[in-house]
Coordinates of C-alpha atoms and ligand atoms in Angstrom, one line a residue:
X1 CA 170.3 172.2 -108.8
X2 CA 168.9 175.7 -109.6
X3 CA 165.5 176.5 -108.1
X4 CA 162.8 177.8 -110.4
X5 CA 161.2 181.2 -109.8
X6 CA 157.7 181.4 -111.1
X7 CA 156.6 185.0 -111.5
X8 CA 153.4 186.2 -109.7
X9 CA 150.7 188.6 -111.0
X10 CA 151.2 192.2 -110.2
X11 CA 150.1 193.4 -106.8
X12 CA 149.8 196.2 -104.3
X13 CA 150.9 195.0 -100.9
X14 CA 149.9 197.4 -98.1
X15 CA 152.1 196.7 -95.1
X16 CA 150.6 197.9 -91.8
X17 CA 153.3 198.1 -89.2
X18 CA 155.9 199.1 -91.8
X19 CA 158.0 200.9 -89.2
X20 CA 158.1 197.9 -86.9
X21 CA 160.6 195.2 -86.0
X22 CA 159.1 192.4 -88.0
X23 CA 158.8 194.5 -91.1
X24 CA 162.5 195.4 -90.9
X25 CA 163.8 192.0 -89.9
X26 CA 161.7 189.7 -92.1
X27 CA 159.0 191.1 -94.4
X28 CA 160.9 193.8 -96.3
X29 CA 164.1 191.8 -96.7
X30 CA 162.0 188.8 -97.9
X31 CA 160.3 191.0 -100.5
X32 CA 163.6 192.4 -101.6
X33 CA 165.0 188.8 -102.1
X34 CA 161.9 187.9 -104.2
X35 CA 162.4 191.1 -106.2
X36 CA 166.0 190.1 -106.8
X37 CA 165.0 186.6 -107.8
X38 CA 162.8 188.3 -110.6
X39 CA 159.6 187.2 -109.0
X40 CA 158.1 190.7 -108.2
X41 CA 156.7 192.4 -111.3
X42 CA 158.1 195.8 -112.2
X43 CA 154.8 197.6 -111.5
X44 CA 154.1 195.8 -108.1
X45 CA 154.1 198.1 -105.1
X46 CA 154.7 198.0 -101.4
X47 CA 152.8 200.6 -99.6
X48 CA 154.0 201.0 -96.0
X49 CA 151.6 202.3 -93.4
X50 CA 151.9 203.1 -89.7
X51 CA 151.2 206.1 -87.4
X52 CA 154.7 207.6 -87.8
X53 CA 154.7 210.7 -89.9
X54 CA 157.1 209.6 -92.7
X55 CA 157.5 210.7 -96.3
X56 CA 158.1 208.3 -99.1
X57 CA 161.8 209.1 -99.0
X58 CA 162.0 208.5 -95.2
X59 CA 160.4 205.1 -95.7
X60 CA 162.7 204.2 -98.6
X61 CA 165.6 205.1 -96.3
X62 CA 164.3 202.7 -93.6
X63 CA 163.8 200.0 -96.3
X64 CA 167.4 200.4 -97.3
X65 CA 168.5 200.1 -93.7
X66 CA 166.5 197.0 -93.2
X67 CA 168.1 195.4 -96.3
X68 CA 171.5 196.5 -95.2
X69 CA 171.0 194.9 -91.7
X70 CA 169.1 191.8 -92.6
X71 CA 170.1 190.7 -96.1
X72 CA 173.3 188.7 -96.7
X73 CA 176.3 190.5 -98.3
X74 CA 176.1 188.2 -101.3
X75 CA 172.6 189.4 -102.1
X76 CA 173.2 193.1 -101.7
X77 CA 173.5 194.9 -105.0
X78 CA 173.1 198.7 -105.2
X79 CA 171.2 198.8 -108.6
X80 CA 168.8 196.1 -107.4
X81 CA 168.2 197.9 -104.1
X82 CA 167.6 201.2 -105.9
X83 CA 165.1 199.6 -108.2
X84 CA 163.4 197.8 -105.2
X85 CA 163.0 200.9 -103.0
X86 CA 161.5 202.8 -106.0
X87 CA 158.6 200.4 -105.8
X88 CA 158.0 201.3 -102.1
X89 CA 156.0 204.2 -100.8
X90 CA 154.4 205.2 -97.5
X91 CA 151.1 206.6 -96.1
X92 CA 150.7 207.6 -92.4
X93 CA 147.6 205.9 -91.0
X94 CA 146.4 205.3 -87.5
X95 CA 144.3 202.1 -87.4
X96 CA 142.0 203.8 -84.9
X97 CA 141.9 207.2 -86.7
X98 CA 140.3 208.7 -89.7
X99 CA 143.3 210.2 -91.5
X100 CA 145.1 208.5 -94.4
X101 CA 142.3 206.2 -95.6
X102 CA 141.3 208.4 -98.5
X103 CA 145.0 208.6 -99.6
X104 CA 145.2 204.8 -99.3
X105 CA 142.1 204.3 -101.3
X106 CA 143.6 206.5 -104.1
X107 CA 146.9 204.6 -103.9
X108 CA 145.8 201.0 -104.3
X109 CA 144.8 199.8 -107.7
X110 CA 141.7 197.7 -108.4
X111 CA 143.0 195.8 -111.3
X112 CA 145.8 194.0 -109.5
X113 CA 146.0 191.6 -106.5
X114 CA 145.4 193.6 -103.3
X115 CA 147.0 192.3 -100.1
X116 CA 146.9 193.9 -96.7
X117 CA 149.6 192.6 -94.3
X118 CA 148.7 193.3 -90.6
X119 CA 152.2 193.3 -89.0
X120 CA 150.8 195.0 -85.9
X121 CA 149.4 194.1 -82.5
X122 CA 146.3 191.8 -82.8
X123 CA 144.4 194.4 -80.7
X124 CA 144.1 196.5 -83.8
X125 CA 143.3 193.8 -86.4
X126 CA 139.6 194.5 -86.1
X127 CA 140.0 198.2 -86.5
X128 CA 142.1 197.8 -89.6
X129 CA 139.7 195.2 -91.2
X130 CA 136.7 197.4 -90.5
X131 CA 138.2 200.6 -91.9
X132 CA 139.5 198.8 -95.0
X133 CA 136.0 197.6 -95.8
X134 CA 134.1 200.7 -94.8
X135 CA 136.4 203.0 -96.8
X136 CA 135.9 200.8 -99.8
X137 CA 139.6 200.0 -100.0
X138 CA 139.4 196.2 -99.7
X139 CA 137.0 194.2 -101.8
X140 CA 135.8 190.6 -102.1
X141 CA 139.0 189.3 -103.6
X142 CA 141.5 191.3 -101.4
X143 CA 143.7 189.3 -99.1
X144 CA 144.5 189.9 -95.4
X145 CA 147.7 188.5 -93.8
X146 CA 147.7 188.4 -90.0
X147 CA 150.6 187.7 -87.7
X148 CA 150.8 185.6 -84.5
X149 CA 149.9 185.6 -81.7
X150 CA 146.4 184.7 -82.9
X151 CA 144.7 185.0 -79.5
X152 CA 145.9 184.0 -76.0
X153 CA 143.2 181.4 -75.5
X154 CA 140.1 180.1 -77.2
X155 CA 137.9 183.1 -76.2
X156 CA 140.3 185.7 -77.5
X157 CA 141.0 183.7 -80.7
X158 CA 137.3 183.5 -81.3
X159 CA 136.9 187.2 -80.8
X160 CA 139.7 187.9 -83.3
X161 CA 138.2 185.5 -85.8
X162 CA 134.8 187.2 -85.4
X163 CA 136.4 190.7 -85.8
X164 CA 138.0 189.7 -89.1
X165 CA 134.9 187.7 -90.3
X166 CA 132.8 190.8 -89.9
X167 CA 134.5 192.3 -92.9
X168 CA 136.3 189.4 -94.7
X169 CA 135.5 185.9 -95.8
X170 CA 137.7 183.0 -94.5
X171 CA 139.0 182.5 -98.0
X172 CA 140.6 185.9 -97.8
X173 CA 142.4 185.5 -94.5
X174 CA 146.0 184.2 -94.3
X175 CA 147.1 183.5 -90.7
X176 CA 150.9 183.2 -90.7
X177 CA 152.8 180.5 -88.9
X178 CA 156.3 180.9 -90.4
X179 CA 157.2 177.3 -89.5
X180 CA 154.9 176.2 -92.3
X181 CA 157.0 178.2 -94.8
X182 CA 160.2 176.3 -94.0
X183 CA 161.6 174.1 -96.8
X184 CA 161.9 171.1 -94.5
X185 CA 158.4 171.3 -93.2
X186 CA 157.1 171.2 -96.8
X187 CA 159.5 168.5 -97.5
X188 CA 158.0 166.4 -94.7
X189 CA 154.9 166.3 -96.8
X190 CA 156.9 165.5 -100.0
X191 CA 158.7 162.7 -98.2
X192 CA 155.5 161.2 -96.8
X193 CA 153.2 161.6 -99.8
X194 CA 155.5 161.5 -102.8
X195 CA 157.4 158.3 -101.9
X196 CA 156.0 154.8 -101.5
X197 CA 158.7 154.0 -98.9
X198 CA 157.4 155.6 -95.7
X199 CA 153.6 155.7 -95.7
X200 CA 153.1 152.0 -95.2
X201 CA 155.3 152.2 -92.1
X202 CA 153.9 155.5 -90.9
X203 CA 151.8 154.2 -88.0
X204 CA 151.8 152.8 -84.5
X205 CA 152.8 149.3 -85.8
X206 CA 156.2 150.5 -86.9
X207 CA 156.8 153.8 -85.2
X208 CA 157.8 153.7 -81.5
X209 CA 157.4 157.4 -80.8
X210 CA 157.9 160.8 -82.3
X211 CA 160.0 163.6 -80.7
X212 CA 159.5 167.3 -81.7
X213 CA 162.1 169.7 -80.4
X214 CA 162.3 173.5 -80.9
X215 CA 165.3 174.6 -78.7
X216 CA 166.6 178.2 -78.6
X217 CA 169.8 179.5 -77.0
X218 CA 168.4 183.0 -76.6
X219 CA 166.6 184.1 -73.5
X220 CA 163.5 186.3 -73.4
X221 CA 165.8 189.4 -73.2
X222 CA 164.1 192.6 -74.3
X223 CA 160.7 190.8 -74.8
X224 CA 160.6 189.8 -71.2
X225 CA 157.5 191.7 -70.1
X226 CA 155.5 190.6 -73.1
X227 CA 156.8 187.0 -72.8
X228 CA 155.7 186.9 -69.2
X229 CA 152.1 187.2 -70.2
X230 CA 152.5 184.3 -72.7
X231 CA 155.0 181.5 -71.9
X232 CA 156.3 178.6 -74.0
X233 CA 152.9 176.8 -74.2
X234 CA 151.2 179.8 -75.8
X235 CA 154.1 181.2 -77.7
X236 CA 155.4 178.0 -79.3
X237 CA 153.3 174.8 -78.6
X238 CA 149.8 176.0 -79.5
X239 CA 151.0 177.1 -82.9
X240 CA 154.5 176.0 -84.2
X241 CA 154.8 172.6 -82.5
X242 CA 151.2 171.9 -83.0
X243 CA 151.6 172.5 -86.8
X244 CA 154.6 170.2 -86.9
X245 CA 152.7 167.5 -85.0
X246 CA 149.8 167.8 -87.4
X247 CA 151.9 167.5 -90.5
X248 CA 153.6 164.4 -89.1
X249 CA 150.4 162.8 -87.9
X250 CA 147.8 163.7 -90.5
X251 CA 146.2 161.3 -93.0
X252 CA 147.1 162.0 -96.6
X253 CA 144.7 164.5 -98.1
X254 CA 143.4 163.2 -101.4
X255 CA 144.8 166.4 -103.1
X256 CA 147.4 169.0 -102.1
X257 CA 144.6 171.5 -101.8
X258 CA 144.3 174.2 -99.0
X259 CA 141.1 173.0 -97.5
X260 CA 141.7 169.3 -97.8
X261 CA 145.1 169.6 -96.2
X262 CA 143.7 171.8 -93.4
X263 CA 140.7 169.4 -92.9
X264 CA 143.3 166.7 -92.2
X265 CA 145.3 168.8 -89.8
X266 CA 142.1 169.8 -87.9
X267 CA 141.2 166.1 -87.5
X268 CA 144.5 165.5 -85.8
X269 CA 144.0 168.4 -83.4
X270 CA 140.6 167.0 -82.6
X271 CA 142.0 163.6 -81.9
X272 CA 144.6 164.8 -79.3
X273 CA 144.0 163.4 -75.9
X274 CA 143.8 165.8 -73.0
X275 CA 147.2 166.1 -71.3
X276 CA 147.4 164.7 -67.7
X277 CA 149.3 166.9 -65.2
X278 CA 151.9 164.1 -64.9
X279 CA 152.6 164.2 -68.7
X280 CA 153.8 167.8 -68.8
X281 CA 156.9 169.5 -67.3
X282 CA 157.4 173.2 -67.1
X283 CA 160.7 175.0 -66.6
X284 CA 162.3 178.4 -66.1
X285 CA 166.0 179.1 -66.7
X286 CA 168.3 180.1 -63.8
X287 CA 170.9 182.8 -64.0
X288 CA 174.0 181.5 -65.7
X289 CA 177.1 182.4 -67.8
X290 CA 174.9 183.4 -70.8
X291 CA 172.8 185.9 -68.9
X292 CA 170.4 186.7 -66.0
X293 CA 167.6 184.3 -64.9
X294 CA 164.2 184.3 -66.5
X295 CA 162.8 186.1 -63.4
X296 CA 165.3 188.9 -63.9
X297 CA 164.8 189.0 -67.7
X298 CA 161.0 189.3 -67.2
X299 CA 161.4 191.7 -64.3
X300 CA 159.0 189.6 -62.3
X301 CA 160.6 187.9 -59.4
X302 CA 157.5 185.9 -58.7
X303 CA 156.8 184.8 -62.3
X304 CA 155.4 181.4 -62.8
X305 CA 155.6 181.7 -66.6
X306 CA 157.4 178.8 -68.3
X307 CA 160.4 179.4 -70.6
X308 CA 160.5 175.7 -71.2
X309 CA 157.8 173.0 -71.6
X310 CA 157.8 169.3 -72.4
X311 CA 154.8 167.2 -73.0
X312 CA 153.8 163.6 -73.8
X313 CA 150.8 163.8 -76.2
X314 CA 148.6 160.9 -77.2
X315 CA 146.5 160.8 -80.4
X316 CA 143.4 158.7 -80.2
X317 CA 142.9 157.4 -83.7
X318 CA 143.7 154.1 -85.5
X319 CA 147.0 155.3 -86.9
X320 CA 148.6 156.5 -83.6
X321 CA 146.8 155.0 -80.7
X322 CA 149.9 153.6 -79.0
X323 CA 152.6 155.9 -80.4
X324 CA 153.3 158.9 -78.1
X325 CA 154.4 162.2 -79.4
X326 CA 156.9 164.0 -77.1
X327 CA 157.1 167.8 -77.6
X328 CA 159.6 170.1 -76.0
X329 CA 160.6 173.7 -76.5
X330 CA 162.6 176.1 -74.5
X331 CA 164.9 179.1 -74.3
X332 CA 168.5 179.3 -73.1
X333 CA 169.0 175.7 -74.0
X334 CA 172.2 173.9 -75.0
X335 CA 171.9 174.4 -78.7
X336 CA 169.7 176.3 -81.2
X337 CA 168.2 173.2 -82.7
X338 CA 164.7 172.3 -84.1
X339 CA 163.9 168.8 -85.4
X340 CA 161.2 166.2 -85.7
X341 CA 162.5 162.7 -85.0
X342 CA 160.3 159.7 -86.2
X343 CA 161.8 156.8 -84.2
X344 CA 160.9 153.5 -85.7
X345 CA 160.7 150.3 -83.7
X346 CA 163.4 147.8 -83.6
X347 CA 163.3 144.8 -85.9
X348 CA 161.1 142.0 -84.5
X349 CA 164.0 139.6 -84.5
X350 CA 167.7 140.0 -85.2
X351 CA 169.6 137.3 -87.2
X352 CA 172.9 139.1 -86.2
X353 CA 174.7 139.1 -83.0
X354 CA 174.0 142.6 -82.0
X355 CA 177.1 144.3 -80.6
X356 CA 175.3 147.3 -79.3
X357 CA 176.4 149.7 -82.1
X358 CA 173.3 149.4 -84.3
X359 CA 170.1 151.2 -83.5
X360 CA 166.5 151.2 -84.8
X361 CA 165.8 153.3 -87.8
X362 CA 165.0 157.0 -87.2
X363 CA 163.9 159.6 -89.7
X364 CA 165.1 163.1 -88.6
X365 CA 163.6 166.2 -90.2
X366 CA 165.9 169.1 -89.3
X367 CA 164.4 172.5 -89.3
X368 CA 167.4 174.5 -88.0
X369 CA 170.2 174.7 -88.4
X370 CA 171.2 172.9 -91.6
X371 CA 167.7 172.3 -92.9
X372 CA 167.5 168.7 -94.2
X373 CA 166.4 165.2 -93.6
X374 CA 168.3 162.1 -92.6
X375 CA 167.4 158.5 -92.2
X376 CA 169.5 156.4 -89.8
X377 CA 170.0 153.0 -91.3
X378 CA 172.0 150.0 -90.0
X379 CA 174.7 148.6 -92.3
X380 CA 177.6 146.3 -92.0
X381 CA 180.7 148.0 -90.7
X382 CA 183.2 148.0 -93.6
X383 CA 186.1 145.6 -93.6
X384 CA 186.9 142.1 -92.5
X385 CA 186.3 140.8 -89.0
X386 CA 182.9 139.4 -89.1
X387 CA 179.4 140.8 -89.4
X388 CA 179.6 143.9 -87.2
X389 CA 176.8 146.4 -87.6
X390 CA 176.8 150.1 -87.4
X391 CA 174.2 152.8 -87.9
X392 CA 174.9 155.6 -90.4
X393 CA 172.8 158.5 -91.6
X394 CA 171.5 158.7 -95.2
X395 CA 171.8 162.5 -95.2
X396 CA 170.1 165.0 -97.4
X397 CA 171.2 168.5 -96.2
X398 CA 169.4 170.9 -98.5
X399 CA 172.3 173.3 -98.8
X400 CA 174.4 170.5 -100.2
X401 CA 171.6 169.2 -102.4
X402 CA 171.2 172.7 -103.9
X403 CA 174.9 172.6 -104.7
X404 CA 175.8 175.0 -101.9
X405 CA 175.3 177.9 -104.3
X406 CA 171.9 179.1 -103.2
X407 CA 170.6 180.3 -99.9
X408 CA 167.5 178.5 -98.8
X409 CA 164.7 181.0 -99.1
X410 CA 163.4 182.4 -95.9
X411 CA 160.0 181.1 -94.8
X412 CA 158.5 184.6 -95.2
X413 CA 159.6 184.7 -98.9
X414 CA 157.6 181.6 -99.7
X415 CA 154.6 182.6 -97.6
X416 CA 154.3 186.2 -98.9
X417 CA 154.4 185.0 -102.5
X418 CA 151.7 182.4 -101.7
X419 CA 149.5 185.2 -100.5
X420 CA 150.0 187.0 -103.8
X421 CA 149.2 183.7 -105.6
X422 CA 146.1 183.2 -103.5
X423 CA 147.3 179.9 -102.1
X424 CA 146.2 179.3 -98.5
X425 CA 147.7 175.8 -98.1
X426 CA 150.5 176.9 -95.7
X427 CA 148.3 179.2 -93.6
X428 CA 146.2 178.3 -90.6
X429 CA 142.4 178.3 -90.9
X430 CA 140.3 179.9 -88.2
X431 CA 138.8 176.6 -87.0
X432 CA 142.3 175.0 -86.7
X433 CA 143.5 177.8 -84.5
X434 CA 140.4 177.6 -82.3
X435 CA 140.7 173.8 -82.0
X436 CA 144.4 174.2 -81.0
X437 CA 143.4 176.6 -78.2
X438 CA 140.6 174.4 -77.1
X439 CA 143.2 171.6 -76.5
X440 CA 145.8 174.0 -74.9
X441 CA 143.5 176.0 -72.6
X442 CA 142.8 173.2 -70.0
X443 CA 146.5 172.5 -69.7
X444 CA 147.3 176.2 -68.8
X445 CA 144.1 176.5 -66.7
X446 CA 145.2 173.4 -64.7
X447 CA 148.6 175.1 -63.9
X448 CA 146.9 178.2 -62.8
X449 CA 144.3 176.5 -60.7
X450 CA 146.9 174.3 -59.0
X451 CA 149.4 177.2 -58.7
X452 CA 152.1 175.0 -60.2
X453 CA 155.6 176.5 -60.2
X454 CA 158.0 175.8 -63.1
X455 CA 161.1 173.7 -62.4
X456 CA 164.3 175.6 -62.6
X457 CA 167.0 174.6 -65.1
X458 CA 170.5 175.5 -65.9
X459 CA 171.3 177.7 -68.9
X460 CA 172.9 175.8 -71.7
X461 CA 171.2 172.5 -70.7
X462 CA 168.4 170.3 -72.1
X463 CA 165.9 171.7 -69.7
X464 CA 164.8 170.5 -66.2
X465 CA 165.7 167.0 -65.0
X466 CA 162.0 166.3 -64.8
X467 CA 161.7 166.6 -68.6
X468 CA 164.4 163.9 -69.0
X469 CA 162.4 161.7 -66.6
X470 CA 159.3 162.2 -68.7
X471 CA 160.9 159.9 -71.3
X472 CA 163.0 157.7 -69.0
X473 CA 159.9 156.4 -67.3
X474 CA 158.8 155.2 -70.7
X475 CA 162.3 153.6 -71.3
X476 CA 163.0 156.2 -74.0
X477 CA 165.5 159.1 -74.3
X478 CA 165.4 162.6 -75.8
X479 CA 167.8 163.2 -78.6
X480 CA 170.9 164.7 -77.0
X481 CA 171.1 168.5 -77.2
X482 CA 174.3 168.8 -75.2
X483 CA 176.6 166.4 -77.1
Ligands
NAP501 P1 156.6 196.5 -83.3 O1 158.0 196.6 -83.6 O2 156.1 197.0 -82.0 O3 155.8 197.3 -84.5 C1 154.5 197.6 -84.4 C2 154.1 198.3 -85.7 O4 152.7 198.7 -85.6 C3 154.8 199.6 -85.9 O5 155.1 199.8 -87.2 C4 153.9 200.7 -85.4 O6 154.2 201.9 -86.0 C5 152.6 200.1 -85.9 N1 151.4 200.6 -85.1 C6 151.2 200.5 -83.8 N2 150.0 201.1 -83.5 C7 149.4 201.4 -84.6 C8 148.2 202.0 -85.0 N3 147.3 202.3 -84.0 N4 147.9 202.2 -86.3 C9 148.8 201.9 -87.2 N5 150.0 201.3 -87.0 C10 150.3 201.1 -85.7 O7 156.0 195.1 -83.4 P2 156.6 193.9 -84.4 O8 157.7 193.2 -83.6 O9 157.0 194.4 -85.7 O10 155.4 192.9 -84.4 C11 154.3 193.1 -85.3 C12 153.3 192.0 -85.1 O11 154.0 190.8 -85.6 C13 152.9 191.7 -83.7 O12 151.6 191.2 -83.7 C14 153.8 190.6 -83.2 O13 153.3 189.8 -82.2 C15 154.0 189.8 -84.5 N6 155.3 189.1 -84.6 C16 156.5 189.7 -84.4 C17 157.6 189.0 -84.5 C18 159.0 189.6 -84.4 O14 160.0 188.9 -84.5 N7 159.1 190.9 -84.3 C19 157.6 187.6 -84.8 C20 156.3 187.0 -84.9 C21 155.2 187.7 -84.8 P3 153.8 203.3 -85.4 O15 154.3 203.4 -84.0 O16 154.6 204.2 -86.3 O17 152.4 203.4 -85.6

């Protein structure tokens, strides 16, 4: 199967933070791959901006380096790279200064899509938004793309929303959560809403529970001091795991339209029960063969920040009242593995003599590695010897479904092109982000008020024992990460 590439209108994309890590690792390589796919018009331009005093040629050299380091060998082609970098230029600008804005105004065209990507610290979002407006560079149909973290609690998220709202309308703001750009995550919506099979069963009557896991093998490494001010709850649960939960739990919107979809996600967040202290487990990794302990990585021996968190979350609405959602995410875990498991209930009565090898159905949506979806179904074990049952996966690994010839596009490729198309469906709305913080804040404040310490866990494990107990006490088990 060959994927279709639909060209977008011409654009000027101004990339603030063009000399930073995210620009090099994700944004510029993603733009290159879209260019190579023929999606970027020949007169579209990428205008890099940051404080560093670079020339156009210096910037083009850094774009080449980023492509060399972060694009697969199969996609590197000298003529294409030459053509791509010819569409890149650079203007030195300090978000808080006065220099460079006149040059930027001259550089951006008014008759094409104008997008401004803030790949910079959130502390300067407001300065950039304000100067883009006051210098007459951005207009009513320009678009702003902002990166995470979008605040560290409700108060700071509100302040950020207000600082952007002072210059731009909500319809112009694209808050990135790159999980939403993943093929599988979008496929979760396709599976739910484009098939008659699942939706009738998608409720507390037939679903026993849902597990959402985002496990990483890396530690906090070089980001230690930043991470220590954040932790797994702020860094992962409030945004990425929350979005996965919303897409799994939401009602079908009556159209696949940005605001209708986001209205449904918002209703889910507002239906989340407060989390009791006994329903959440925090952890911190110990020193191990893979590297130093969290405390050493963060250079804070007394740190109480969690590198792991697991929670049992209830949703108070008709669809989910008695179906818990279990979320867990952590660093230095056994495997790099992210998935949503929708665990169905067992059949109400079995006509077969169960020999212990069959299991209740489970739909697994794998985000990484091997993006894909599989459905565990019970069948008869082949061959003579009676009616023995076995459980097998109906597996749809996307790489196989695409014939193994094409790389699955990076989430950033999809999301950046959606910005150019003016499609906000896969971006978080301001009220959604605030509602997510309003649910998260009391959990974090509870830890701080009680002085809770995270439980230590071994590197290469599934997290602290207490996280396993969170499910055991409900007679359930996490999917195995160590097997
Ligand atoms: P970074 O490597 O520190 O880069 C920051 C960029 O901002 C640099 O290009 C820097 O260039 C520019 N900058 C800093 N102060 C500026 C100012 N006053 N005016 C104009 N430009 C300024 O950070 P990053 O890792 O790329 O992250 C950028 C944003 O994305 C952050 O909000 C981060 O939280 C978020 N994010 C990053 C990742 C990631 O994997 N890196 C993932 C998700 C989200 P100059 O020093 O030349 O000005």
